């Protein structure tokens, strides 16, 4: 087993032994995020679902009230009036053939992709390239749409994707360590509500088994899953 650094051991020592409220957890995460770069803060939900079953999948998007702290470059597959609307809305790359050629050549100068429905025939052929990278436009995620301006605004404004992995764990970005604890707690509250709202009907037993939050290089901090007042706490 790799030896933990002195800094990491010191960070571990500051982590409460018991699960704490969302706001308290964010304060601890900020305290132990001591790297020179602005670490990303994530929440990890261990859920009582079996994602091997088609009726127990958990996937979607949620807009964070305080943004994600990440600059998102958006590519849009569109033509004509839709392409112009995308450019006006601030899309970083707009096109069809040229964009397709760039992707086939291995050039990915974007972090999210949006497509109008009429372009999905072309985009579909890129599925084997975009899919593994999580960049494939999907109507369930709001990235296949005729309202490209809205999609671009949401993606750049802090909309993040969540998806439970094969172990039933959903990892979701909450923001940056430079955010205030209150901002992170409010973002957490929004994500928590969304995960509860999207509980698969086929899920049996306890749904939320455990929750933890951590920064990119920091240790995990357990969050009390019974505390549902993240919004109120953040405001007090």
mmCIF file of C-alpha atoms in Angstrom:
data_model
loop_
_atom_site.group_PDB
_atom_site.id
_atom_site.type_symbol
_atom_site.label_atom_id
_atom_site.label_comp_id
_atom_site.label_asym_id
_atom_site.label_seq_id
_atom_site.Cartn_x
_atom_site.Cartn_y
_atom_site.Cartn_z
ATOM 1 C CA UNK A 1 0.000 0.000 0.000
ATOM 2 C CA UNK A 2 1.307 3.444 -0.914
ATOM 3 C CA UNK A 3 2.446 5.536 2.010
ATOM 4 C CA UNK A 4 0.280 8.551 2.729
ATOM 5 C CA UNK A 5 2.009 11.921 2.728
ATOM 6 C CA UNK A 6 2.337 13.982 5.888
ATOM 7 C CA UNK A 7 -0.074 16.576 4.459
ATOM 8 C CA UNK A 8 -2.684 13.912 3.740
ATOM 9 C CA UNK A 9 -2.336 12.423 7.243
ATOM 10 C CA UNK A 10 -2.817 15.896 8.702
ATOM 11 C CA UNK A 11 -5.917 16.377 6.555
ATOM 12 C CA UNK A 12 -7.320 13.010 7.664
ATOM 13 C CA UNK A 13 -6.874 14.058 11.288
ATOM 14 C CA UNK A 14 -9.213 17.012 10.715
ATOM 15 C CA UNK A 15 -12.039 14.875 9.343
ATOM 16 C CA UNK A 16 -14.827 14.179 11.877
ATOM 17 C CA UNK A 17 -15.209 10.531 12.849
ATOM 18 C CA UNK A 18 -18.996 10.788 12.537
ATOM 19 C CA UNK A 19 -21.214 12.021 9.710
ATOM 20 C CA UNK A 20 -21.902 15.750 9.947
ATOM 21 C CA UNK A 21 -24.374 18.214 8.466
ATOM 22 C CA UNK A 22 -23.892 19.354 4.850
ATOM 23 C CA UNK A 23 -22.717 22.813 5.857
ATOM 24 C CA UNK A 24 -20.235 21.481 8.413
ATOM 25 C CA UNK A 25 -18.943 18.969 5.856
ATOM 26 C CA UNK A 26 -18.287 21.759 3.345
ATOM 27 C CA UNK A 27 -16.338 23.712 5.962
ATOM 28 C CA UNK A 28 -14.119 20.699 6.588
ATOM 29 C CA UNK A 29 -13.620 20.044 2.867
ATOM 30 C CA UNK A 30 -12.503 23.646 2.366
ATOM 31 C CA UNK A 31 -10.127 23.439 5.329
ATOM 32 C CA UNK A 32 -8.361 20.330 4.024
ATOM 33 C CA UNK A 33 -8.221 21.482 0.380
ATOM 34 C CA UNK A 34 -4.711 22.901 0.631
ATOM 35 C CA UNK A 35 -3.301 22.296 -2.840
ATOM 36 C CA UNK A 36 -2.054 25.220 -4.905
ATOM 37 C CA UNK A 37 -4.794 24.807 -7.517
ATOM 38 C CA UNK A 38 -8.511 25.359 -7.014
ATOM 39 C CA UNK A 39 -9.678 21.840 -6.244
ATOM 40 C CA UNK A 40 -13.038 20.562 -7.473
ATOM 41 C CA UNK A 41 -15.514 19.508 -4.784
ATOM 42 C CA UNK A 42 -17.679 16.453 -5.427
ATOM 43 C CA UNK A 43 -20.429 14.620 -3.582
ATOM 44 C CA UNK A 44 -20.627 10.831 -3.688
ATOM 45 C CA UNK A 45 -23.948 9.069 -3.105
ATOM 46 C CA UNK A 46 -23.841 5.332 -2.362
ATOM 47 C CA UNK A 47 -27.295 4.189 -3.392
ATOM 48 C CA UNK A 48 -29.312 1.049 -2.887
ATOM 49 C CA UNK A 49 -29.830 0.380 -6.580
ATOM 50 C CA UNK A 50 -28.643 -2.315 -8.956
ATOM 51 C CA UNK A 51 -27.646 -0.515 -12.135
ATOM 52 C CA UNK A 52 -27.355 -3.826 -13.936
ATOM 53 C CA UNK A 53 -31.139 -3.728 -14.047
ATOM 54 C CA UNK A 54 -32.679 -1.526 -16.735
ATOM 55 C CA UNK A 55 -35.330 -0.227 -14.330
ATOM 56 C CA UNK A 56 -32.812 0.862 -11.702
ATOM 57 C CA UNK A 57 -30.713 3.279 -13.741
ATOM 58 C CA UNK A 58 -30.045 6.770 -12.420
ATOM 59 C CA UNK A 59 -28.919 9.422 -14.870
ATOM 60 C CA UNK A 60 -29.757 13.032 -15.572
ATOM 61 C CA UNK A 61 -28.642 16.622 -15.196
ATOM 62 C CA UNK A 62 -29.162 19.276 -12.544
ATOM 63 C CA UNK A 63 -28.465 23.013 -12.572
ATOM 64 C CA UNK A 64 -26.426 24.211 -9.606
ATOM 65 C CA UNK A 65 -27.699 27.507 -8.140
ATOM 66 C CA UNK A 66 -24.151 28.784 -7.641
ATOM 67 C CA UNK A 67 -22.645 27.250 -10.781
ATOM 68 C CA UNK A 68 -19.973 24.591 -10.978
ATOM 69 C CA UNK A 69 -16.967 26.907 -11.091
ATOM 70 C CA UNK A 70 -15.897 25.299 -14.345
ATOM 71 C CA UNK A 71 -15.582 27.007 -17.707
ATOM 72 C CA UNK A 72 -17.553 24.802 -20.085
ATOM 73 C CA UNK A 73 -16.795 24.858 -23.804
ATOM 74 C CA UNK A 74 -19.891 23.923 -25.787
ATOM 75 C CA UNK A 75 -19.989 22.511 -29.311
ATOM 76 C CA UNK A 76 -23.273 22.603 -31.222
ATOM 77 C CA UNK A 77 -24.265 20.507 -34.210
ATOM 78 C CA UNK A 78 -26.671 22.767 -36.077
ATOM 79 C CA UNK A 79 -27.299 24.475 -39.395
ATOM 80 C CA UNK A 80 -29.096 27.578 -40.622
ATOM 81 C CA UNK A 81 -31.101 29.602 -38.114
ATOM 82 C CA UNK A 82 -30.320 27.152 -35.317
ATOM 83 C CA UNK A 83 -26.602 27.599 -35.928
ATOM 84 C CA UNK A 84 -26.963 31.371 -35.768
ATOM 85 C CA UNK A 85 -28.934 31.080 -32.532
ATOM 86 C CA UNK A 86 -26.189 28.898 -31.089
ATOM 87 C CA UNK A 87 -23.516 31.443 -31.976
ATOM 88 C CA UNK A 88 -25.532 34.270 -30.438
ATOM 89 C CA UNK A 89 -26.002 32.212 -27.274
ATOM 90 C CA UNK A 90 -22.240 31.848 -26.866
ATOM 91 C CA UNK A 91 -21.461 28.409 -28.281
ATOM 92 C CA UNK A 92 -17.725 27.887 -28.667
ATOM 93 C CA UNK A 93 -17.969 25.701 -31.779
ATOM 94 C CA UNK A 94 -20.872 25.505 -34.221
ATOM 95 C CA UNK A 95 -21.066 23.378 -37.342
ATOM 96 C CA UNK A 96 -21.710 19.976 -38.843
ATOM 97 C CA UNK A 97 -19.244 18.651 -41.416
ATOM 98 C CA UNK A 98 -16.206 20.531 -40.149
ATOM 99 C CA UNK A 99 -17.019 19.674 -36.520
ATOM 100 C CA UNK A 100 -17.496 16.026 -37.487
ATOM 101 C CA UNK A 101 -14.117 15.963 -39.227
ATOM 102 C CA UNK A 102 -12.413 17.480 -36.172
ATOM 103 C CA UNK A 103 -13.904 14.817 -33.913
ATOM 104 C CA UNK A 104 -12.931 12.008 -36.288
ATOM 105 C CA UNK A 105 -9.397 13.412 -36.278
ATOM 106 C CA UNK A 106 -9.322 13.229 -32.485
ATOM 107 C CA UNK A 107 -9.736 16.956 -31.850
ATOM 108 C CA UNK A 108 -11.955 17.639 -28.843
ATOM 109 C CA UNK A 109 -11.943 21.358 -28.184
ATOM 110 C CA UNK A 110 -15.135 21.220 -26.151
ATOM 111 C CA UNK A 111 -16.490 19.841 -22.886
ATOM 112 C CA UNK A 112 -20.144 19.337 -23.852
ATOM 113 C CA UNK A 113 -22.051 18.833 -27.085
ATOM 114 C CA UNK A 114 -25.533 19.894 -28.154
ATOM 115 C CA UNK A 115 -27.342 18.859 -31.326
ATOM 116 C CA UNK A 116 -30.579 19.782 -33.012
ATOM 117 C CA UNK A 117 -32.826 16.775 -33.761
ATOM 118 C CA UNK A 118 -32.275 17.016 -37.524
ATOM 119 C CA UNK A 119 -28.513 16.555 -37.017
ATOM 120 C CA UNK A 120 -28.708 13.339 -35.003
ATOM 121 C CA UNK A 121 -28.403 11.196 -38.119
ATOM 122 C CA UNK A 122 -24.907 12.596 -38.597
ATOM 123 C CA UNK A 123 -24.050 12.764 -34.912
ATOM 124 C CA UNK A 124 -25.144 9.164 -34.399
ATOM 125 C CA UNK A 125 -22.282 7.982 -36.560
ATOM 126 C CA UNK A 126 -19.921 9.498 -33.999
ATOM 127 C CA UNK A 127 -21.413 7.540 -31.136
ATOM 128 C CA UNK A 128 -18.443 5.210 -30.702
ATOM 129 C CA UNK A 129 -16.180 8.231 -30.350
ATOM 130 C CA UNK A 130 -18.358 10.587 -28.313
ATOM 131 C CA UNK A 131 -20.090 7.978 -26.152
ATOM 132 C CA UNK A 132 -17.080 6.722 -24.158
ATOM 133 C CA UNK A 133 -16.099 10.336 -23.467
ATOM 134 C CA UNK A 134 -19.553 11.264 -22.173
ATOM 135 C CA UNK A 135 -19.992 13.781 -24.978
ATOM 136 C CA UNK A 136 -22.833 12.193 -26.945
ATOM 137 C CA UNK A 137 -25.889 14.494 -27.173
ATOM 138 C CA UNK A 138 -28.866 12.893 -25.465
ATOM 139 C CA UNK A 139 -32.512 14.055 -25.456
ATOM 140 C CA UNK A 140 -32.908 12.791 -21.874
ATOM 141 C CA UNK A 141 -30.142 15.160 -20.823
ATOM 142 C CA UNK A 142 -31.561 18.093 -22.751
ATOM 143 C CA UNK A 143 -28.670 18.171 -25.207
ATOM 144 C CA UNK A 144 -30.748 17.161 -28.235
ATOM 145 C CA UNK A 145 -33.086 20.091 -28.612
ATOM 146 C CA UNK A 146 -34.429 22.824 -30.860
ATOM 147 C CA UNK A 147 -33.875 25.351 -28.065
ATOM 148 C CA UNK A 148 -30.110 25.447 -28.407
ATOM 149 C CA UNK A 149 -29.825 28.806 -26.643
ATOM 150 C CA UNK A 150 -31.380 27.405 -23.472
ATOM 151 C CA UNK A 151 -29.159 24.318 -23.535
ATOM 152 C CA UNK A 152 -26.021 26.427 -23.982
ATOM 153 C CA UNK A 153 -27.039 28.785 -21.178
ATOM 154 C CA UNK A 154 -27.643 25.900 -18.778
ATOM 155 C CA UNK A 155 -24.405 24.122 -19.635
ATOM 156 C CA UNK A 156 -22.325 27.249 -19.215
ATOM 157 C CA UNK A 157 -24.296 28.374 -16.170
ATOM 158 C CA UNK A 158 -23.604 25.340 -14.020
ATOM 159 C CA UNK A 159 -25.596 22.375 -15.205
ATOM 160 C CA UNK A 160 -23.846 19.149 -14.271
ATOM 161 C CA UNK A 161 -24.543 15.537 -15.126
ATOM 162 C CA UNK A 162 -25.023 12.740 -12.642
ATOM 163 C CA UNK A 163 -25.002 9.015 -13.266
ATOM 164 C CA UNK A 164 -24.809 6.028 -10.946
ATOM 165 C CA UNK A 165 -21.937 3.697 -11.835
ATOM 166 C CA UNK A 166 -22.026 -0.097 -11.784
ATOM 167 C CA UNK A 167 -21.587 -0.050 -8.008
ATOM 168 C CA UNK A 168 -24.608 2.196 -7.518
ATOM 169 C CA UNK A 169 -22.484 5.220 -6.648
ATOM 170 C CA UNK A 170 -23.233 8.623 -8.164
ATOM 171 C CA UNK A 171 -20.401 11.168 -8.242
ATOM 172 C CA UNK A 172 -21.564 14.752 -8.801
ATOM 173 C CA UNK A 173 -19.594 17.992 -9.039
ATOM 174 C CA UNK A 174 -20.629 20.629 -6.476
ATOM 175 C CA UNK A 175 -18.226 23.430 -7.292
ATOM 176 C CA UNK A 176 -14.741 24.565 -6.362
ATOM 177 C CA UNK A 177 -12.893 24.757 -3.063
ATOM 178 C CA UNK A 178 -12.803 28.543 -3.528
ATOM 179 C CA UNK A 179 -16.607 28.650 -3.159
ATOM 180 C CA UNK A 180 -17.955 29.552 0.266
ATOM 181 C CA UNK A 181 -19.180 26.700 2.447
ATOM 182 C CA UNK A 182 -22.666 28.166 2.108
ATOM 183 C CA UNK A 183 -22.509 28.083 -1.701
ATOM 184 C CA UNK A 184 -21.324 24.489 -1.682
ATOM 185 C CA UNK A 185 -24.042 23.507 0.810
ATOM 186 C CA UNK A 186 -26.709 25.132 -1.347
ATOM 187 C CA UNK A 187 -25.446 23.303 -4.430
ATOM 188 C CA UNK A 188 -25.413 20.095 -2.398
ATOM 189 C CA UNK A 189 -29.030 20.661 -1.374
ATOM 190 C CA UNK A 190 -30.081 20.986 -5.008
ATOM 191 C CA UNK A 191 -28.268 17.789 -5.984
ATOM 192 C CA UNK A 192 -29.590 15.908 -2.947
ATOM 193 C CA UNK A 193 -33.169 16.870 -3.806
ATOM 194 C CA UNK A 194 -32.642 15.785 -7.414
ATOM 195 C CA UNK A 195 -31.211 12.394 -6.469
ATOM 196 C CA UNK A 196 -34.175 11.753 -4.166
ATOM 197 C CA UNK A 197 -36.645 12.931 -6.799
ATOM 198 C CA UNK A 198 -35.191 10.596 -9.402
ATOM 199 C CA UNK A 199 -35.247 7.471 -7.215
ATOM 200 C CA UNK A 200 -36.005 4.503 -9.507
ATOM 201 C CA UNK A 201 -39.421 3.038 -8.739
ATOM 202 C CA UNK A 202 -37.905 -0.457 -8.760
ATOM 203 C CA UNK A 203 -35.325 0.366 -6.055
ATOM 204 C CA UNK A 204 -35.873 -1.729 -2.920
ATOM 205 C CA UNK A 205 -34.760 -1.209 0.654
ATOM 206 C CA UNK A 206 -32.775 1.797 1.821
ATOM 207 C CA UNK A 207 -32.173 4.141 -1.103
ATOM 208 C CA UNK A 208 -29.451 6.486 0.200
ATOM 209 C CA UNK A 209 -26.956 4.308 2.049
ATOM 210 C CA UNK A 210 -24.238 6.892 2.608
ATOM 211 C CA UNK A 211 -23.017 10.268 1.374
ATOM 212 C CA UNK A 212 -19.563 11.796 1.405
ATOM 213 C CA UNK A 213 -17.986 14.922 -0.020
ATOM 214 C CA UNK A 214 -14.370 15.543 -0.951
ATOM 215 C CA UNK A 215 -12.078 17.820 -2.901
ATOM 216 C CA UNK A 216 -9.868 16.602 -5.741
ATOM 217 C CA UNK A 217 -6.919 15.688 -3.509
ATOM 218 C CA UNK A 218 -8.608 15.641 -0.120
ATOM 219 C CA UNK A 219 -10.086 12.892 2.062
ATOM 220 C CA UNK A 220 -13.786 12.131 2.116
ATOM 221 C CA UNK A 221 -16.055 13.691 4.728
ATOM 222 C CA UNK A 222 -19.187 11.759 5.662
ATOM 223 C CA UNK A 223 -22.449 13.701 5.423
ATOM 224 C CA UNK A 224 -25.458 12.927 7.590
ATOM 225 C CA UNK A 225 -28.007 11.721 5.027
ATOM 226 C CA UNK A 226 -30.862 12.371 7.454
ATOM 227 C CA UNK A 227 -30.181 16.112 7.384
ATOM 228 C CA UNK A 228 -32.327 17.503 4.593
ATOM 229 C CA UNK A 229 -32.107 21.204 5.461
ATOM 230 C CA UNK A 230 -29.057 22.105 3.392
ATOM 231 C CA UNK A 231 -30.770 25.152 1.912
ATOM 232 C CA UNK A 232 -31.874 26.488 5.277
ATOM 233 C CA UNK A 233 -28.533 25.765 6.881
ATOM 234 C CA UNK A 234 -26.712 27.589 4.121
ATOM 235 C CA UNK A 235 -28.879 30.651 4.590
ATOM 236 C CA UNK A 236 -28.591 30.822 8.376
#
